[in-house]
Short mmCIF file of C-alpha atoms in Angstrom, two decimals:
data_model
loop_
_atom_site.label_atom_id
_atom_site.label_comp_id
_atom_site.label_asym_id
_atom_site.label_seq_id
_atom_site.Cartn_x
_atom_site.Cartn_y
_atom_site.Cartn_z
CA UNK A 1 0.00 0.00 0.00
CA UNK A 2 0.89 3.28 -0.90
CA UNK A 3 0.10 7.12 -0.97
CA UNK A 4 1.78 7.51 -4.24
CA UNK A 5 -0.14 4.63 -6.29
CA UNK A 6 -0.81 6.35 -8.84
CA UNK A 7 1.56 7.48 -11.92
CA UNK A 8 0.75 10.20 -13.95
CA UNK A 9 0.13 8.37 -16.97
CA UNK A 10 -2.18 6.02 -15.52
CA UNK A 11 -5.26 5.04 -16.26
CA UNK A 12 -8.28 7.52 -14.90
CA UNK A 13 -11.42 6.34 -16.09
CA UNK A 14 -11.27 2.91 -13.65
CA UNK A 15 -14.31 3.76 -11.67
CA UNK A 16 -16.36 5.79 -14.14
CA UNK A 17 -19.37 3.25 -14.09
CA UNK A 18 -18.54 1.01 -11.18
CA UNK A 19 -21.89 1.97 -9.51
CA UNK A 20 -24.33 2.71 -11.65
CA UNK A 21 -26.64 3.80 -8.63
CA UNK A 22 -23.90 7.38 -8.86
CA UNK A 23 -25.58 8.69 -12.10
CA UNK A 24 -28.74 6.84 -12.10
CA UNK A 25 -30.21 10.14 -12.08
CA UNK A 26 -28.33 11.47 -15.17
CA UNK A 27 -30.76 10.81 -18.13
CA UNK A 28 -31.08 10.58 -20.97
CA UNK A 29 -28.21 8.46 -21.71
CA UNK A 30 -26.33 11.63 -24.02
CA UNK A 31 -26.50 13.35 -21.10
CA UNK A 32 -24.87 11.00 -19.01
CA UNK A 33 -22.46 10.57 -21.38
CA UNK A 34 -21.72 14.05 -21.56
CA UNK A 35 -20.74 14.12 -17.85
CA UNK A 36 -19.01 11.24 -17.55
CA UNK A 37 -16.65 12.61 -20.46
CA UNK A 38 -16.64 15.79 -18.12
CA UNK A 39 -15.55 14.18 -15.43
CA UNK A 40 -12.82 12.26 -16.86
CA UNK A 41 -11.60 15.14 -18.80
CA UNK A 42 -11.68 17.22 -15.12
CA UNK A 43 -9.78 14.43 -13.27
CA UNK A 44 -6.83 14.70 -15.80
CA UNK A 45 -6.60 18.37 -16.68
CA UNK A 46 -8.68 19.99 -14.25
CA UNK A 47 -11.38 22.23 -14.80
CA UNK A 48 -10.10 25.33 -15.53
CA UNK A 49 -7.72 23.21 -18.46
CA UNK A 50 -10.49 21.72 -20.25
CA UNK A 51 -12.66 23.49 -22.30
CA UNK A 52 -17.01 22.30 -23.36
CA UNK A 53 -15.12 21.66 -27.34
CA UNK A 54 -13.26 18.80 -25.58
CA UNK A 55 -15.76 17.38 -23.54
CA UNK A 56 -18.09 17.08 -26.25
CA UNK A 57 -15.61 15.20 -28.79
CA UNK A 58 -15.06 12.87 -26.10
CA UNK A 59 -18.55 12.33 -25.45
CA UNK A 60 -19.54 11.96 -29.12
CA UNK A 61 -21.62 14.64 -28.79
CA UNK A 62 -21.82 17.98 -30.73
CA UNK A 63 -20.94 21.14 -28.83
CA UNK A 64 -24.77 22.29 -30.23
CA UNK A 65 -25.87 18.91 -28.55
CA UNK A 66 -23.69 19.44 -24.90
CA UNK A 67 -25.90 22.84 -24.46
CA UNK A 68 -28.87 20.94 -24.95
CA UNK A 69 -28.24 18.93 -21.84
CA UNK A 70 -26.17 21.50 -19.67
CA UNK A 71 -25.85 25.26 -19.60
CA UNK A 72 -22.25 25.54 -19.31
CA UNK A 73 -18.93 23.86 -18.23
CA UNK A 74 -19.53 24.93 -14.66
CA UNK A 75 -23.13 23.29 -14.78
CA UNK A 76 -21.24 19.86 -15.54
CA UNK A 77 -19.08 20.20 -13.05
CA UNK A 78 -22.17 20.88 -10.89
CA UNK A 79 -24.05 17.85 -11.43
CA UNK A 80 -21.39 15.75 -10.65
CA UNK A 81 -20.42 17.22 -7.53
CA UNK A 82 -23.93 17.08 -6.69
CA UNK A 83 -24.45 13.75 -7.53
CA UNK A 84 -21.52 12.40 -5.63
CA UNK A 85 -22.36 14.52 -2.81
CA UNK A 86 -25.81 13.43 -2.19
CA UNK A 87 -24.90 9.74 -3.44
CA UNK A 88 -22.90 9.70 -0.46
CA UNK A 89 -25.28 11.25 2.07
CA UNK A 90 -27.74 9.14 0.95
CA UNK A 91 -25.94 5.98 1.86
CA UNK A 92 -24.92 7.11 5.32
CA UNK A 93 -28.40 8.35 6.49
CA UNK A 94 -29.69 4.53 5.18
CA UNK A 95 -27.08 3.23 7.71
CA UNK A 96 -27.25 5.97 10.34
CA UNK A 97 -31.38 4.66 11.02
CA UNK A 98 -30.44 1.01 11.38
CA UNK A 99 -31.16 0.16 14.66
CA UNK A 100 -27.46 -0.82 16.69
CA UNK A 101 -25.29 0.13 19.02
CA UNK A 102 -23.35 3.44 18.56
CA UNK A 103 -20.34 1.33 17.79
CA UNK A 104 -22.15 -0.44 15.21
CA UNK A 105 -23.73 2.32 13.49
CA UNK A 106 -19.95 4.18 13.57
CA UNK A 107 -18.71 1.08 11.66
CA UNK A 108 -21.11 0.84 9.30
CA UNK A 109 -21.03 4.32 8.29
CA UNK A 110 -17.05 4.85 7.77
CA UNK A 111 -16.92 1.47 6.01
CA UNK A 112 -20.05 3.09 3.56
CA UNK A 113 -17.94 6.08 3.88
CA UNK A 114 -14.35 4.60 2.98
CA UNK A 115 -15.99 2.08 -0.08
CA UNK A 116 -17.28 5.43 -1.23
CA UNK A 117 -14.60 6.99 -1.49
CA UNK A 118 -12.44 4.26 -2.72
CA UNK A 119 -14.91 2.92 -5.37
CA UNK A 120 -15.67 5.96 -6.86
CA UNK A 121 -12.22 8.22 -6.07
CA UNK A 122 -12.02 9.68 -9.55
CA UNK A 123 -16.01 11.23 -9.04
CA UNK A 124 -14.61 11.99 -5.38
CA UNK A 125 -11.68 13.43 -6.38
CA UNK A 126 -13.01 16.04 -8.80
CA UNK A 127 -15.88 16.65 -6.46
CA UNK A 128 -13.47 17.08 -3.75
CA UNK A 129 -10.51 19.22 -5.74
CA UNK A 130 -12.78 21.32 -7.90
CA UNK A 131 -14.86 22.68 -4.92
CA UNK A 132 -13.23 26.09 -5.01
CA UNK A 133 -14.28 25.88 -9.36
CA UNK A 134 -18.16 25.70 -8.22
CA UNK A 135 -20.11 29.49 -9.26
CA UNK A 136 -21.27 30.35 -5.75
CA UNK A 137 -24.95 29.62 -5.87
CA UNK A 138 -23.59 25.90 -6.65
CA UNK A 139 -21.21 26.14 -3.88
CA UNK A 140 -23.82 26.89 -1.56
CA UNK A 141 -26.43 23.74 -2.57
CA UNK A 142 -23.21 21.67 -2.09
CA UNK A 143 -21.85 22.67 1.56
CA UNK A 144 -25.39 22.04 2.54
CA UNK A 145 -24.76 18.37 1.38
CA UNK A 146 -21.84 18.05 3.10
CA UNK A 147 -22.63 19.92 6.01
CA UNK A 148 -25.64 17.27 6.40
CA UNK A 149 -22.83 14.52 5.77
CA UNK A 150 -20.69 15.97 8.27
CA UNK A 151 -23.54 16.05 10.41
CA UNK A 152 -24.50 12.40 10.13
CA UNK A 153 -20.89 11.67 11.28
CA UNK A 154 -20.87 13.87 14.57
CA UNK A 155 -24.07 12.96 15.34
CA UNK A 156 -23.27 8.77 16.13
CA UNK A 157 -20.22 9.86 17.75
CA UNK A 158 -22.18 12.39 20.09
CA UNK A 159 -24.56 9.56 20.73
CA UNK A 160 -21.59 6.91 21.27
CA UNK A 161 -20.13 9.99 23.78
CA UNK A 162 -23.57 10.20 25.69
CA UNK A 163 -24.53 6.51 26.25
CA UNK A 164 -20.39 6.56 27.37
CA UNK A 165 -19.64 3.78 24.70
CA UNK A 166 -17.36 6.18 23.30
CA UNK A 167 -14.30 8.11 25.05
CA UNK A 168 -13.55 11.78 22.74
CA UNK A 169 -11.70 14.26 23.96
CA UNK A 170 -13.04 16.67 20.95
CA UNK A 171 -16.08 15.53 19.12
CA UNK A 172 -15.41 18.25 16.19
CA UNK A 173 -12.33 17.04 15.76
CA UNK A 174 -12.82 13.45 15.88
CA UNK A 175 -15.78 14.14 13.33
CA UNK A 176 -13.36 15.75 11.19
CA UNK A 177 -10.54 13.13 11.06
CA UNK A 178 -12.94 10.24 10.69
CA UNK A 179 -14.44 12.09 7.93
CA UNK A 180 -10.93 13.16 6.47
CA UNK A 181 -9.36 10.01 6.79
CA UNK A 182 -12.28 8.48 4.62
CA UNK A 183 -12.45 11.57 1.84
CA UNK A 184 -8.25 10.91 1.14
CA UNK A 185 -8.81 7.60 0.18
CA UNK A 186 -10.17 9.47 -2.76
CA UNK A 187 -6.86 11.01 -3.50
CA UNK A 188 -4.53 7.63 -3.29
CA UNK A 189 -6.40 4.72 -3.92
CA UNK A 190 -5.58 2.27 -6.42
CA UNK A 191 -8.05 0.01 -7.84
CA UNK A 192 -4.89 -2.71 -8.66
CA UNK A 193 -3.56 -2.15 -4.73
CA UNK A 194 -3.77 -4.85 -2.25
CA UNK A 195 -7.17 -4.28 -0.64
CA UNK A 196 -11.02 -3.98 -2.52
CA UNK A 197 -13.19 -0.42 -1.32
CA UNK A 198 -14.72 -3.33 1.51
CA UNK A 199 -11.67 -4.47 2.69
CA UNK A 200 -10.25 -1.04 3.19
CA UNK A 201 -13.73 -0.30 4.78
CA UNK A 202 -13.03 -2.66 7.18
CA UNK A 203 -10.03 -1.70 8.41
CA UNK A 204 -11.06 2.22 8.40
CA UNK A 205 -13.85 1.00 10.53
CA UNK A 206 -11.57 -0.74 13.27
CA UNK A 207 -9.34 2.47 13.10
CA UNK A 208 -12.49 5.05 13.48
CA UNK A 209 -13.04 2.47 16.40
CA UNK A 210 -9.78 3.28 18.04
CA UNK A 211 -10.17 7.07 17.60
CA UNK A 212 -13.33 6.96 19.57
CA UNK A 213 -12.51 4.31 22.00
CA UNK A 214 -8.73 4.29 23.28
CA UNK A 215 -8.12 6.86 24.98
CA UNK A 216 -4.24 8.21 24.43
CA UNK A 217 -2.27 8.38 27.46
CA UNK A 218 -1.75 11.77 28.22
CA UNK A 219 1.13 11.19 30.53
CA UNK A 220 3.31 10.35 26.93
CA UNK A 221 1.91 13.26 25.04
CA UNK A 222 2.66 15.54 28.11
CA UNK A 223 6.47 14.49 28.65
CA UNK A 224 6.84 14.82 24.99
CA UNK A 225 5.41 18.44 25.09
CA UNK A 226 7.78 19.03 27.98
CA UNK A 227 10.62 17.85 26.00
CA UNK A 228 10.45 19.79 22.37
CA UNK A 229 9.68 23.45 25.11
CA UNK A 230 5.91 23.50 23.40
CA UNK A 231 4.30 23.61 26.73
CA UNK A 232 1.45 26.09 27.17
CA UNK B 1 -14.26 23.34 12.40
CA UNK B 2 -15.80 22.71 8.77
CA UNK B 3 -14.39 19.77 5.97
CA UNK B 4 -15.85 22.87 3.97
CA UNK B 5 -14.07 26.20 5.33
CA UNK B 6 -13.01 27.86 2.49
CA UNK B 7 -15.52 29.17 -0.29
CA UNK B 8 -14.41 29.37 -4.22
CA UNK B 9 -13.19 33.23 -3.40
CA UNK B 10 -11.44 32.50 -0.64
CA UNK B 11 -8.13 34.07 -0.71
CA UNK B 12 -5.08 31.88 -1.48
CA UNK B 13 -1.74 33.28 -0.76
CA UNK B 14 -2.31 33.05 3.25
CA UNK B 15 0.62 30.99 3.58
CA UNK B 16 2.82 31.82 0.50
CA UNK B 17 5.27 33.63 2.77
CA UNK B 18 4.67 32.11 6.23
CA UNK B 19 8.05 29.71 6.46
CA UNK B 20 10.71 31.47 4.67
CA UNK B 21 12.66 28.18 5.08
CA UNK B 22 10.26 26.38 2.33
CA UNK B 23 11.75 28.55 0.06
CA UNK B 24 14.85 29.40 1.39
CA UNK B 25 16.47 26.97 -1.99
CA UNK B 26 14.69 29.25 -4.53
CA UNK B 27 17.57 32.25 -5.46
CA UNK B 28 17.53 34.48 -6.58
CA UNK B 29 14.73 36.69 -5.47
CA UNK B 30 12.83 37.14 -9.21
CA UNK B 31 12.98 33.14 -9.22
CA UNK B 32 11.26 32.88 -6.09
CA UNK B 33 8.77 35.74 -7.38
CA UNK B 34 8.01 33.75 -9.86
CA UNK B 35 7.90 30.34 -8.34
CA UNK B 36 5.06 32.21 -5.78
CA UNK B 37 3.48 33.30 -8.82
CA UNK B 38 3.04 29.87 -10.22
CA UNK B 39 2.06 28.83 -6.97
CA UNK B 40 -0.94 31.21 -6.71
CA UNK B 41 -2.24 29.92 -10.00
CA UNK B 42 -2.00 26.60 -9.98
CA UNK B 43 -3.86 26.77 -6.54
CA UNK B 44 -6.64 28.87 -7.75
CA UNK B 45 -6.43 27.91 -11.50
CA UNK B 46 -4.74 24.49 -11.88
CA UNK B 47 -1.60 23.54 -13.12
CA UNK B 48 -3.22 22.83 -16.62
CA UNK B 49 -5.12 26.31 -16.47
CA UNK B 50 -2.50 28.19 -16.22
CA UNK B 51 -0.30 29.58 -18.94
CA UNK B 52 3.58 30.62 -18.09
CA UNK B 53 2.52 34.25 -19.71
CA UNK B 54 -0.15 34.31 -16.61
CA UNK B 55 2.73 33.56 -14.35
CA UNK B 56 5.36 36.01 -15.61
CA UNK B 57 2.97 38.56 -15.08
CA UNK B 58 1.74 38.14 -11.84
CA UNK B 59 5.11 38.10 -10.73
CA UNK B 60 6.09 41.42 -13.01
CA UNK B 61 8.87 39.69 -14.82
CA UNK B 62 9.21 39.44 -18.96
CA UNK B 63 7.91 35.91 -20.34
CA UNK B 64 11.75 35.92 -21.18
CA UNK B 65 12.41 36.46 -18.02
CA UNK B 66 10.72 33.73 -16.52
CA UNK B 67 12.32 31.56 -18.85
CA UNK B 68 16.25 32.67 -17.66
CA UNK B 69 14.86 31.03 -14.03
CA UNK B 70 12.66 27.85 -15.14
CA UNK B 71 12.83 25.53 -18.55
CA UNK B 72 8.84 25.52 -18.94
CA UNK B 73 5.47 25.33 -16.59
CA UNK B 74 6.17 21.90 -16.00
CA UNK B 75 10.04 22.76 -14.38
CA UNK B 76 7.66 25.17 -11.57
CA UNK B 77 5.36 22.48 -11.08
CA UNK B 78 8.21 20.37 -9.91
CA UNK B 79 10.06 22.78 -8.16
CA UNK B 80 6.96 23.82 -6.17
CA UNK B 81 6.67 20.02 -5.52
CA UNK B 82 10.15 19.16 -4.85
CA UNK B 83 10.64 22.19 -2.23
CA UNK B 84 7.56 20.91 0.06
CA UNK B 85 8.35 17.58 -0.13
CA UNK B 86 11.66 17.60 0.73
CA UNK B 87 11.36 20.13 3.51
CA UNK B 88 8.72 18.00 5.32
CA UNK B 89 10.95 15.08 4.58
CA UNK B 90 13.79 17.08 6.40
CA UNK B 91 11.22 17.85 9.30
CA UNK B 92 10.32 14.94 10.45
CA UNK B 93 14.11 13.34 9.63
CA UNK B 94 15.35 15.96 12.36
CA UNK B 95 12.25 15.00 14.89
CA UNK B 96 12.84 10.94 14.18
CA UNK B 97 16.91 11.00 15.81
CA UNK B 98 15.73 13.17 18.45
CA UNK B 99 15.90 10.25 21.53
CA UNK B 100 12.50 9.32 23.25
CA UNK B 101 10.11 6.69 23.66
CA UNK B 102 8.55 5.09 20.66
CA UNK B 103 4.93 7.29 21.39
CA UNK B 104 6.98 10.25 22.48
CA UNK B 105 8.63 10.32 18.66
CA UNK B 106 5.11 9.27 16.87
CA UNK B 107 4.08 12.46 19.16
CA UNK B 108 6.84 14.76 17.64
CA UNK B 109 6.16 13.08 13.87
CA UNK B 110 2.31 13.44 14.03
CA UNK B 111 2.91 17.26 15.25
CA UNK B 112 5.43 17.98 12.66
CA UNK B 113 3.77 16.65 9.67
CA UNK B 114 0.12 17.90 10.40
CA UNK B 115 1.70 21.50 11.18
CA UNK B 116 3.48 21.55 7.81
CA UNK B 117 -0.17 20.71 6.11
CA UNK B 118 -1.92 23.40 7.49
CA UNK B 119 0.74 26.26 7.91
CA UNK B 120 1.68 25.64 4.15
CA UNK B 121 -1.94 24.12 3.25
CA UNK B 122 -1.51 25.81 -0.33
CA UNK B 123 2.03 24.52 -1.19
CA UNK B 124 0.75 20.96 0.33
CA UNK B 125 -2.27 21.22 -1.70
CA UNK B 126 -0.35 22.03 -5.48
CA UNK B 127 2.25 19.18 -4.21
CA UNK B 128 -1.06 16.64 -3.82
CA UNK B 129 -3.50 17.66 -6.28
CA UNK B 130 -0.90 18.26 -9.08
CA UNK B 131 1.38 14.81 -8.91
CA UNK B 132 -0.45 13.76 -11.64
CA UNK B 133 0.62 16.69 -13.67
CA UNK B 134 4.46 16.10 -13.40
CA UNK B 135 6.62 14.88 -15.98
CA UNK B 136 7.21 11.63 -15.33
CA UNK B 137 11.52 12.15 -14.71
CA UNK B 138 9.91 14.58 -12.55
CA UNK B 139 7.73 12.06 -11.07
CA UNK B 140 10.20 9.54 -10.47
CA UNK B 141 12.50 12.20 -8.24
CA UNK B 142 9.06 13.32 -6.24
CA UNK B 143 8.28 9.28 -5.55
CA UNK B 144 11.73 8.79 -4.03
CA UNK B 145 10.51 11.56 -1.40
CA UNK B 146 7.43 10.33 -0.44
CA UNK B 147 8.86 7.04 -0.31
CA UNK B 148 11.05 8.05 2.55
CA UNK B 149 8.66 10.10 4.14
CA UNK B 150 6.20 7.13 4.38
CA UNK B 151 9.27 4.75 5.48
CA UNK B 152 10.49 7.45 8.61
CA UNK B 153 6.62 7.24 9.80
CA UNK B 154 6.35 3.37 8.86
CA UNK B 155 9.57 3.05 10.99
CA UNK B 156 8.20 5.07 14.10
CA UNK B 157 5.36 2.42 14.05
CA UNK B 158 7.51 -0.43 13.76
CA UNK B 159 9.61 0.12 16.35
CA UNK B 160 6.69 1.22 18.97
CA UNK B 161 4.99 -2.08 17.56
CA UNK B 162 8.47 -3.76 18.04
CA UNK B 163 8.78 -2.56 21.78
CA UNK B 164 5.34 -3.96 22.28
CA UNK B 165 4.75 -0.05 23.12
CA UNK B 166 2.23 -0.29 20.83
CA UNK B 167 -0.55 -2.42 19.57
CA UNK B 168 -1.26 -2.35 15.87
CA UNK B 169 -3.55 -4.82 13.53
CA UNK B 170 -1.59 -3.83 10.39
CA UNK B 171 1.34 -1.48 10.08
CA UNK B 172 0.77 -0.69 6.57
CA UNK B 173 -3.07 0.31 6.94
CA UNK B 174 -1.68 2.34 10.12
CA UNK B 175 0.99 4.13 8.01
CA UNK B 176 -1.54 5.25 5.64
CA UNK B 177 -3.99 6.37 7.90
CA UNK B 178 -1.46 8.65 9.98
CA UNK B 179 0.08 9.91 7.09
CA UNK B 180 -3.44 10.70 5.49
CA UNK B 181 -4.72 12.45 8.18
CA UNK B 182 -1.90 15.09 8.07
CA UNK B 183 -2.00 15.30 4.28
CA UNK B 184 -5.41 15.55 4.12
CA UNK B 185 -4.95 18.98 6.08
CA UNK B 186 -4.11 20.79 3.56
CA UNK B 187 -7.43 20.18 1.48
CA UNK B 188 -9.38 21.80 4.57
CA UNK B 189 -6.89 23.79 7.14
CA UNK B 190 -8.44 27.49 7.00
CA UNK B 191 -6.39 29.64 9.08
CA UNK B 192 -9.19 31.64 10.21
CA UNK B 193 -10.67 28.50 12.13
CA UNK B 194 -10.57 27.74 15.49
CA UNK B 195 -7.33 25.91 15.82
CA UNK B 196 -3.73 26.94 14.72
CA UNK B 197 -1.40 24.40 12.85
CA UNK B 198 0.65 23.96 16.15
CA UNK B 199 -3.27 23.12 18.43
CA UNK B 200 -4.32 21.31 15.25
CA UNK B 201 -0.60 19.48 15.14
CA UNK B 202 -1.02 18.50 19.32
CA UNK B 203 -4.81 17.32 18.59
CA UNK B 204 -3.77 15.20 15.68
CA UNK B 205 -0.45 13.61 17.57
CA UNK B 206 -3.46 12.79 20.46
CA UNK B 207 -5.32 11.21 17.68
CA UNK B 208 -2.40 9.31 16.16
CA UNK B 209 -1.71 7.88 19.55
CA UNK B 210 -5.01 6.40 19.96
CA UNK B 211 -4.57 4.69 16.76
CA UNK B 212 -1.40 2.83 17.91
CA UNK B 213 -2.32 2.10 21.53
CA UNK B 214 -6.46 1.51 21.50
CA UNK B 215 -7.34 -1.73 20.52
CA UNK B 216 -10.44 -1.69 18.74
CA UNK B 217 -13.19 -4.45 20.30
CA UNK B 218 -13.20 -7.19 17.86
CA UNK B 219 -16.38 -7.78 19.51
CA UNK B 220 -18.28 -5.25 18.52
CA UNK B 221 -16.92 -4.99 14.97
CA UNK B 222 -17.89 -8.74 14.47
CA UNK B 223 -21.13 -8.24 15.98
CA UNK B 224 -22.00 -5.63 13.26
CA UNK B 225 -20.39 -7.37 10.17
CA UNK B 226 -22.46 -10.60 10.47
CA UNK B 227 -25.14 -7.95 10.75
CA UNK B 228 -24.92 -6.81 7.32
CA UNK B 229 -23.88 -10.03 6.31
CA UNK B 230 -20.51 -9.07 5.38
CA UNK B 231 -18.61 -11.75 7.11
CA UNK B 232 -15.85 -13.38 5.28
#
């Protein structure tokens, strides 16, 4: 395993139609086609390096026939953030109301959270990377998407915190590294590395588990501060 | 804290300056003008958005001018990339031979790494988001750093693992997961949230410690995969 799996010249377009569940609400089929062509062209050359002529010719489609379907570059790079986004929230409020312990609902949602990100890291990635190329009226639709995902998240560790199944010293921040640690995958998983999007689920799962359970010796992190003069 | 802080017209160049000794290499001054330069765009623009006649003039230098300093766009690029990862390389080389306890050097590691990501959360982010855009001789030089960042944090595990100091399912996974967590920074860190790099770098170290020494309960995790009927 490693962070650098990927060369440059690799192949991008692994996980394009792995789920077809992701752009099951992408019709009719030129239009899907259209945006999968977008996003491919996005994850190689960003963006702001590809222009609606390219995405098009890859597609099959002409550029009359892209404007048919989608208003502009920035509208294609919408819908797929969009889609990706809400895909995602979707799955973990379906596991978030199964009934369970709070440890069992935690697992369940960063192993839907990790495959996620792992099956479909090229949709992640440009949904994650381009955020700051979203017009601002899009921007806004999608933080509310992820603020709900985000919320999802804190909320089973709050309730894991308050039936004292779980031991947190910062629920924010815990929420945030569970929900980082599960968004990166995006950036460095490889489809031909050693574990599947459920096997690396797993193993997220029993370290989100260890974040909100074992509590870290503060004796160790104290002497250490004492040591490098960082004291407060 | 928000996985969503910074909106598309955010400002960028926060940290451009903040550690002169990330670009302490970069002489003379109009190189490191334009090296910033290119650094601004590619953040806000992408590497493949960006034209060298966009960078010479942010900077104020003649597009012949640029090219006295740099070969072409793609010789920035990897100057940008080898700067950042060499210096964090160099960081947490200095913090590894500093003597201490197995968690007292994760500790100093885990601080170090996570404090580089946010204080230079722009220069982390072109480094990440852009490897793909390298040359591939480039590449190749840029691997052979991240190689031996991964091994000095692999190593800090092993030999806490070794010393039975700590408790760890699966080094590798581990490796990934600490390492992730600090890159992973960069993509969020907004320096006008609650935490500094050097809080954010003492939460994370907390974090990372939990990961080594907590053993997650098998247990429960069991309980909930024959749940979902994902048992193997």
């Amino acid at each position: 395993m490693n962070l650098t799996a990927t060369s440059p010249s690799a192949e991008i377009d692994s996980d394009l139609h792995v789920d077809a569940r992701l752009w099951a609400g992408i019709n009719p089929e030129p239009a899907r086609r259209l945006l999968l062509a977008a996003l491919k062209s996005f994850a190689s050359r960003g963006f702001h390096g590809t222009t609606t002529r390219e995405i098009a010719l890859l597609a099959g489609v002409s550029s009359a026939g892209l404007y048919t379907h989608y208003r502009s570059k920035h509208d294609l790079l919408f819908q797929i953030s969009r889609a990706s986004h809400e895909f995602v929230l979707r799955e973990l409020q379906k596991e978030f109301v199964i009934e369970g312990t709070p440890t069992q609902r935690l697992v369940r949602l960063v192993r839907a959270f990790t495959a996620f990100h792992a099956t479909h890291h090229t949709a992640a990635r440009v949904a994650q990377y381009e955020l700051r190329s979203l017009l601002p009226d899009h921007f806004a639709v999608i933080v509310n998407v992820r603020d709900a995902t985000e919320k999802v998240v804190r909320e089973a560790i709050r309730l894991g915190v308050v039936s004292r199944e779980f031991d947190v010293d910062d629920v924010d921040t815990t929420t945030v590294a569970v929900l980082s640690l599960g968004i990166d995958v995006a950036r460095w998983f490889n489809p031909s590395g050693p574990l599947t999007p459920v096997q690396l689920g797993d193993r997220y799962a029993g370290l989100a588990l260890r974040l909100v359970h074992g509590a870290a010796p503060a004796k160790s992190v104290n002497s250490s501060r004492t040591e490098t003069g960082l004291a407060s």
